[in-house]
Amino acid sequence: LTYTTDVADGVYLKVSTLREFSGRTWRPSVFFGDIEVEGAESISPEIKVAEAVTDIEIEGLRSTYLPVPYPATEIRGLTGDWSWLTDGGTVRAEGAATTFGQKYSVTSLDLKPTAEQIRAVESVDDDLDMYRGLPGEVPAIVESQAQEHAGQELNDYDRMVALQNWMRDSFTYSVEAPVEEGYDGNGLGVMAEFLTRKSGYCVHFASTLAVMGRVLGVPTRVAVGYAPGAVISRSADTGAVYGVNSDDLHAWTEAYFSGIGWVGFDATPGIGTGTGFESEDPAQNQTDDSP
């Protein structure tokens, strides 16, 4: 597929949300319904929000799961019958509709909290308990590494950023070695091996970051879709045109912050960008190793 967007550096396109973790695998929500777009109605008025428009043209993908930026608030131009999934803000076809040949425009929200605003959030709602749930036996290395690299942080945002940046800086990305060496998948046993070897692909990073976040009490889930892709052309009329193909299939982690909603964190090194919000004090945004 190709797309243009108002968002600098492109957008992640989500197709599915996995929230239930059994210890062996993650499962998506199975509920459909016409509802208010998840999170859009509960954003605090103090949070800066911009609307973004992404125009998408699908050429070679035939699927019942529609790639959309998150959180989408309006979709125009689709043919066929489509429904919002009530959990995750994703869109799925009904009947004979597929993504093949679709050309559509998505309005989504670009949330821009300051670092101070998101640090001040405490997501203690009881209805988020399902996003903190873990099976009884979590490998010791998962708990110990979560505590070592983020347990000292004082808020959920800094915990997630610390874990995300640790993985992006200290691990390597590999799509072949993990499968060949026998730890393909996203279960707890795989995570222990992944944390020992510090090498794997996006499913390992997304699942492990989500579980380590839950170990520290952060409500998390896993998003599945496509990384932003690469710029394939530019024009005065449309700006940058991004190309996305099967090599961009991706998984990342989302964490919930009251008054802000679900925020994506990508721990996979070399793909997309790590999450980090700007401080209200410009001096706090300066680092010695800025890329």
XYZ file of C-alpha atoms in Angstrom:
291
model
C 0.000 0.000 0.000
C 0.973 3.671 -0.274
C -0.112 6.636 1.800
C 0.359 10.336 2.435
C -0.155 11.928 5.837
C -0.027 15.142 7.836
C 2.103 13.394 10.472
C 5.850 13.979 10.256
C 7.878 10.777 9.735
C 4.830 8.710 8.788
C 2.317 6.690 10.796
C 1.961 3.204 12.245
C -1.037 1.436 10.681
C -2.819 -0.865 13.120
C -4.969 -3.840 12.117
C -5.461 -5.740 15.388
C -5.156 -5.352 19.153
C -4.103 -8.193 21.473
C -5.052 -7.724 25.109
C -5.417 -11.159 26.731
C -2.193 -12.965 27.669
C -2.393 -16.611 28.702
C 1.335 -17.139 29.197
C 1.534 -19.038 25.911
C 0.108 -16.459 23.506
C -1.704 -13.130 23.136
C -5.337 -13.024 21.971
C -7.314 -10.267 20.228
C -10.632 -8.886 21.328
C -13.548 -10.530 19.512
C -16.236 -7.904 20.133
C -17.778 -5.765 17.382
C -20.041 -2.740 17.629
C -20.771 0.809 16.574
C -19.299 2.841 19.430
C -17.501 6.075 20.088
C -13.912 5.695 18.928
C -11.900 4.272 21.791
C -10.146 6.959 23.818
C -11.239 9.917 21.691
C -14.012 10.956 24.086
C -11.921 10.758 27.279
C -8.930 12.957 26.443
C -8.334 15.612 29.076
C -8.915 19.177 27.787
C -5.412 20.127 28.936
C -3.819 17.732 26.440
C -2.793 19.226 23.092
C -4.470 17.310 20.261
C -4.135 17.825 16.505
C -6.187 16.167 13.795
C -4.220 14.349 11.107
C -5.421 13.132 7.724
C -3.880 10.038 6.120
C -4.848 9.043 2.570
C -4.262 5.340 1.908
C -4.338 3.370 -1.335
C -4.122 -0.423 -1.128
C -2.708 -2.180 -4.151
C -1.801 -5.754 -3.304
C -3.209 -6.565 0.151
C -6.370 -8.690 0.406
C -7.490 -8.855 4.025
C -10.530 -8.347 6.233
C -8.450 -6.204 8.612
C -8.171 -2.555 7.553
C -4.847 -0.732 8.212
C -5.610 2.550 10.029
C -3.655 5.050 12.137
C -4.585 5.030 15.827
C -6.830 6.491 17.112
C -8.934 6.948 13.977
C -12.066 9.090 14.328
C -13.444 9.031 10.789
C -12.902 6.969 7.635
C -14.134 8.081 4.225
C -14.115 6.381 0.827
C -14.359 2.687 1.779
C -16.508 0.359 -0.298
C -18.348 -2.543 1.299
C -19.448 -3.086 4.913
C -17.016 -2.413 7.769
C -17.260 -2.299 11.585
C -15.232 -0.823 14.412
C -13.923 -3.351 16.926
C -15.018 -2.172 20.359
C -11.593 -2.789 21.879
C -8.552 -1.361 20.160
C -10.039 1.132 17.717
C -9.465 -1.165 14.742
C -11.692 -1.850 11.742
C -12.759 -5.165 10.222
C -14.757 -6.133 7.141
C -18.164 -7.730 7.202
C -19.558 -9.922 4.460
C -17.519 -10.063 1.249
C -15.601 -6.800 1.710
C -11.787 -6.863 1.679
C -8.991 -4.325 1.635
C -8.009 -5.101 -1.968
C -8.155 -2.017 -4.186
C -9.505 0.215 -1.411
C -8.695 3.916 -1.504
C -9.720 5.742 1.662
C -8.985 8.730 3.878
C -8.583 8.462 7.657
C -8.872 11.286 10.163
C -7.007 10.431 13.351
C -5.825 12.169 16.499
C -2.199 13.154 17.005
C -1.843 13.433 20.787
C 0.887 15.718 22.064
C 1.018 15.658 25.876
C 4.053 17.209 27.495
C 6.428 14.956 29.422
C 5.182 16.581 32.640
C 1.534 15.877 31.807
C 2.020 12.198 31.028
C 4.310 11.688 34.026
C 1.562 13.022 36.294
C -0.945 10.390 35.142
C -1.853 7.471 37.376
C -3.929 4.833 35.572
C -5.555 3.187 38.599
C -9.009 2.503 37.106
C -10.411 -0.895 38.101
C -11.613 -1.537 34.538
C -7.973 -1.609 33.439
C -7.204 -4.689 35.549
C -7.571 -6.930 32.466
C -4.605 -5.056 30.962
C -2.443 -5.761 34.015
C -3.243 -9.459 34.225
C -0.435 -12.024 34.144
C -0.367 -15.824 34.442
C 0.808 -17.221 37.756
C 4.324 -18.236 36.733
C 6.391 -15.416 35.230
C 10.063 -16.354 34.664
C 12.385 -14.780 37.213
C 14.458 -13.089 34.483
C 11.391 -11.209 33.209
C 10.605 -9.792 36.643
C 14.220 -9.099 37.579
C 15.037 -7.314 34.325
C 11.872 -5.205 34.567
C 12.820 -4.154 38.083
C 16.475 -3.567 37.231
C 15.862 -1.333 34.222
C 12.671 0.483 35.210
C 11.645 -0.409 38.749
C 13.261 2.733 40.158
C 11.181 5.053 37.972
C 8.422 6.998 39.719
C 5.659 6.891 37.069
C 4.281 4.649 34.320
C 5.564 6.827 31.480
C 9.189 6.781 32.638
C 8.926 3.031 33.289
C 7.807 2.351 29.733
C 10.358 4.721 28.189
C 13.170 3.186 30.261
C 12.288 -0.354 29.130
C 11.740 0.732 25.522
C 15.056 2.578 25.292
C 16.978 -0.196 27.042
C 15.814 -2.678 24.410
C 16.387 -0.311 21.484
C 19.916 0.433 22.707
C 21.056 -2.973 24.013
C 19.335 -5.588 21.818
C 19.697 -6.559 18.162
C 16.980 -7.160 15.592
C 16.915 -10.551 13.845
C 14.188 -12.231 11.800
C 16.047 -15.499 11.244
C 18.119 -16.647 14.214
C 15.227 -16.845 16.720
C 13.220 -19.183 14.499
C 16.191 -21.339 13.600
C 17.251 -21.617 17.232
C 13.853 -22.713 18.456
C 12.302 -19.776 20.281
C 9.789 -18.445 17.798
C 6.618 -17.038 19.364
C 5.526 -14.735 22.187
C 5.045 -16.932 25.264
C 6.789 -16.614 28.620
C 9.340 -19.332 27.848
C 10.298 -17.493 24.682
C 10.701 -14.222 26.626
C 13.190 -15.761 29.026
C 15.332 -16.961 26.129
C 14.917 -13.644 24.312
C 16.088 -11.648 27.340
C 19.095 -13.946 27.674
C 20.135 -13.711 24.016
C 19.062 -10.053 23.554
C 18.150 -10.726 19.933
C 14.841 -11.283 18.201
C 12.161 -9.749 16.024
C 9.240 -7.406 16.648
C 6.928 -9.996 18.233
C 9.545 -10.705 20.900
C 10.085 -7.016 21.626
C 6.397 -6.060 21.723
C 5.278 -9.000 23.849
C 8.177 -8.748 26.280
C 7.775 -4.987 26.745
C 4.039 -5.476 27.395
C 4.645 -8.190 29.997
C 7.457 -6.269 31.707
C 5.175 -3.236 31.843
C 2.508 -5.362 33.523
C 5.069 -6.657 36.007
C 5.516 -3.017 37.063
C 1.760 -2.379 37.193
C 1.382 -0.582 33.858
C -1.790 -1.384 31.818
C -0.476 -2.689 28.477
C -1.496 -4.533 25.330
C 0.067 -5.479 21.971
C -0.751 -3.802 18.651
C -0.264 -5.563 15.307
C -0.045 -3.866 11.933
C 2.556 -2.094 9.823
C 5.543 0.101 10.638
C 5.542 3.520 8.893
C 7.374 2.252 5.797
C 9.727 4.332 3.638
C 9.362 7.481 1.560
C 9.206 6.399 -2.095
C 8.520 9.775 -3.719
C 7.812 13.431 -3.031
C 5.741 16.012 -4.847
C 4.657 19.601 -4.319
C 1.013 18.512 -4.246
C 1.081 15.545 -1.867
C 4.391 15.863 -0.059
C 6.031 12.591 0.940
C 4.485 9.369 -0.364
C 5.194 6.345 1.846
C 5.367 2.777 0.594
C 4.464 -0.142 2.876
C 4.803 -3.843 2.046
C 4.947 -7.196 3.811
C 8.461 -6.449 5.088
C 6.850 -3.726 7.230
C 4.544 -6.107 9.122
C 5.136 -5.176 12.731
C 4.072 -5.436 16.364
C 4.489 -2.846 19.092
C 3.267 -2.161 22.637
C 0.560 0.205 23.857
C 0.209 1.523 27.428
C -2.788 3.336 28.891
C -2.667 6.774 30.513
C -5.842 8.264 32.017
C -6.931 11.448 30.263
C -4.619 10.665 27.323
C -5.526 7.171 26.160
C -3.417 4.396 24.665
C 0.118 5.438 23.709
C 2.377 3.320 21.496
C 5.904 2.292 22.524
C 8.180 0.554 19.994
C 11.077 -1.339 21.550
C 12.292 -2.945 18.300
C 15.685 -1.421 17.368
C 16.034 0.059 13.907
C 12.298 0.159 13.145
C 10.064 3.183 13.536
C 10.842 5.516 16.404
C 10.892 5.198 20.161
C 8.301 7.219 22.078
C 9.402 10.285 24.031
C 7.398 13.459 24.680
C 8.886 16.943 24.911
C 9.209 18.739 28.236
C 7.591 22.111 28.916
C 11.100 23.325 29.802
C 13.148 23.416 26.548
C 16.359 22.902 28.517
C 15.113 19.461 29.587
C 14.893 18.358 25.948
C 18.613 18.809 25.223
C 20.821 15.721 25.314
C 24.484 15.108 24.652
C 23.799 12.288 22.192
C 20.976 13.667 20.081
C 20.820 11.820 16.737
